[in-house]
XYZ file of C-alpha atoms in Angstrom:
136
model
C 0.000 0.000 0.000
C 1.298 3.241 -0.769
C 2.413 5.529 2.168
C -0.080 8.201 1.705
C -2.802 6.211 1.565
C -1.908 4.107 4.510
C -1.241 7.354 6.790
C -4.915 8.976 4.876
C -6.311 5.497 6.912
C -4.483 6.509 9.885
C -5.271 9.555 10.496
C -9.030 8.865 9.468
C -9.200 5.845 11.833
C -7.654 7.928 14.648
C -10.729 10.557 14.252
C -8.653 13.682 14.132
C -9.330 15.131 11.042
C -7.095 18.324 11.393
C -4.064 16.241 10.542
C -5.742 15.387 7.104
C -4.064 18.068 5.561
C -0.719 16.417 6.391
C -1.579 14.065 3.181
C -3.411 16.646 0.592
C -1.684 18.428 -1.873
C -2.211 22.452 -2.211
C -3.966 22.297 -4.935
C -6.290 19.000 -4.288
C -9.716 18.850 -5.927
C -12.707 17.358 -3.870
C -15.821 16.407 -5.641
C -18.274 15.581 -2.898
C -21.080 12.919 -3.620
C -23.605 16.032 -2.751
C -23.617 18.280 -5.840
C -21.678 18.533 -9.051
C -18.738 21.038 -8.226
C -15.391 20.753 -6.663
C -13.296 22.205 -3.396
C -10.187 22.853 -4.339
C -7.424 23.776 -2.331
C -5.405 21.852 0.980
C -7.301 24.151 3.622
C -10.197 24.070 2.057
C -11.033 20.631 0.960
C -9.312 19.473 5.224
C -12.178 21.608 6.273
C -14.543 20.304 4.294
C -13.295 16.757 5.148
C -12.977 17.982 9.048
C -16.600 18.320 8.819
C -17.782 15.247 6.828
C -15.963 13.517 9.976
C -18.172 15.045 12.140
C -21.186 14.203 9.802
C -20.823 10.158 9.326
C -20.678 7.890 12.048
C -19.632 3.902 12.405
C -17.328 5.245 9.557
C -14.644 2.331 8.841
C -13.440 1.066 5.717
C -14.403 -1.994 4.237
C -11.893 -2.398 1.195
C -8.785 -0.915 -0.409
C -7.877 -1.521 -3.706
C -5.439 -0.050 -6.227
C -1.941 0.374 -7.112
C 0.671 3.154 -8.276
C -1.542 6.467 -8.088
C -5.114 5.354 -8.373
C -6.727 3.835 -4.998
C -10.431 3.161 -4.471
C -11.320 3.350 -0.520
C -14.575 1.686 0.026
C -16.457 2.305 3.197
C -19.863 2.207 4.866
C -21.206 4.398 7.358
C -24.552 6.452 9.105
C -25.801 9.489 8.542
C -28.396 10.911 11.099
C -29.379 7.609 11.409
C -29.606 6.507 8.054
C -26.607 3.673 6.451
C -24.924 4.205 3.453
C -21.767 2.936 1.058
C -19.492 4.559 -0.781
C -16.548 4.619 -2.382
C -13.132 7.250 -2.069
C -11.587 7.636 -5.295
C -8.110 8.886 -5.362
C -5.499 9.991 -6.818
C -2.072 10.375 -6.277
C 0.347 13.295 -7.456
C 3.958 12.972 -8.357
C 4.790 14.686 -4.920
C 2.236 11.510 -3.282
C 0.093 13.569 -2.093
C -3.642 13.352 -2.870
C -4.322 15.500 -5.672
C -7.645 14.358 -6.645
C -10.325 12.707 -4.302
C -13.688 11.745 -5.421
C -16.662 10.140 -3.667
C -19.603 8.751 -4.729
C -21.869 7.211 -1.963
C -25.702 5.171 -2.041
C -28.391 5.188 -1.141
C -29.973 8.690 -2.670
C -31.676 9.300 0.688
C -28.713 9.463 2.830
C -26.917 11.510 0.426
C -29.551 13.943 0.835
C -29.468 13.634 4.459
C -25.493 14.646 4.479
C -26.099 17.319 1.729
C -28.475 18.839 4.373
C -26.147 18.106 7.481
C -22.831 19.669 6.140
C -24.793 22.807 4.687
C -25.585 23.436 8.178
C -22.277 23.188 9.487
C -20.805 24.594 6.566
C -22.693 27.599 7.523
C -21.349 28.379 11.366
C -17.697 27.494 9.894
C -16.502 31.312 9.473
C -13.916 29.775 7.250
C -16.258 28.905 4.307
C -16.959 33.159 3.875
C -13.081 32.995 2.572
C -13.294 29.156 0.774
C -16.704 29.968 -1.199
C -14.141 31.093 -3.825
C -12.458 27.489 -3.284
C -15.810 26.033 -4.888
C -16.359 25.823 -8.565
C-alpha cells in the first residue's frame, strides 16, 4: 500500500481530522457525492473533510484496492441515522500527495441527508466566507 494512503487510513481511523491536511496536496480537488462542483485547495477541501468527519458515524473502511496512483477506498457508514456505502476515489500526485479525491456514496436518501447536514455546518464554519471562492 502506498504511504499516503496508509497514513490517509491513519489519520481517518484515529478521528482527528485536522491532521488530514498532512496528506493533501495544495492544490487537491474534492468532488463531494452532494452536488456537481469541486473544493479545491489543501485548507479548504481538510475543512470540508474535518466536517464530513463530524457528519458520518460507524465510519470504517471496508476495502482498499489499487496500485501506483489510483486507490479506491470503500467504506460504509450512518448518517443521522440513516446507512450508506461509498466509495473514495483517489489519486495520487507525483509529490504523493492526494491531488484528486472523489466520492460517490448510495443510497440517494442518505446523500440527501449529508447534503443537508454539512450545509448546516458549513454555515457556522466562518472559514467557508473565505473558501466559497475554493468552490467551482
Amino acid at each position: 500500500m502506498h504511504p499516503t494512503i496508509a497514513k490517509a487510513l491513519e489519520i481517518i481511523a484515529s478521528g482527528d481530522h485536522e491532521k488530514i491536511a498532512e496528506v493533501l496536496a495544495e492544490d487537491v480537488r474534492f468532488l463531494p457525492p452532494t452536488y456537481w462542483a469541486t473544493w479545491t485547495g489543501r485548507d479548504p477541501v481538510a475543512a470540508v473533510l474535518g466536517h464530513v468527519g463530524q457528519v458520518f458515524s460507524d465510519f470504517r473502511y471496508r476495502r482498499v484496492m489499487g496500485a501506483g496512483n489510483d486507490w479506491a477506498l470503500e467504506f460504509q457508514c450512518k448518517v443521522n441515522g440513516l446507512d450508506a456505502v461509498g466509495v473514495d476515489l483517489i489519486t495520487l500526485g507525483e509529490d504523493g500527495l492526494i491531488s484528486l479525491f472523489e466520492v460517490v456514496m448510495r443510497p440517494h436518501k442518505t446523500v440527501g441527508e449529508l447534503r443537508e447536514a454539512m450545509a448546516a455546518r458549513v454555515k457556522t464554519d466562518p472559514r467557508f466566507l473565505e473558501y466559497r471562492k475554493a468552490l467551482s
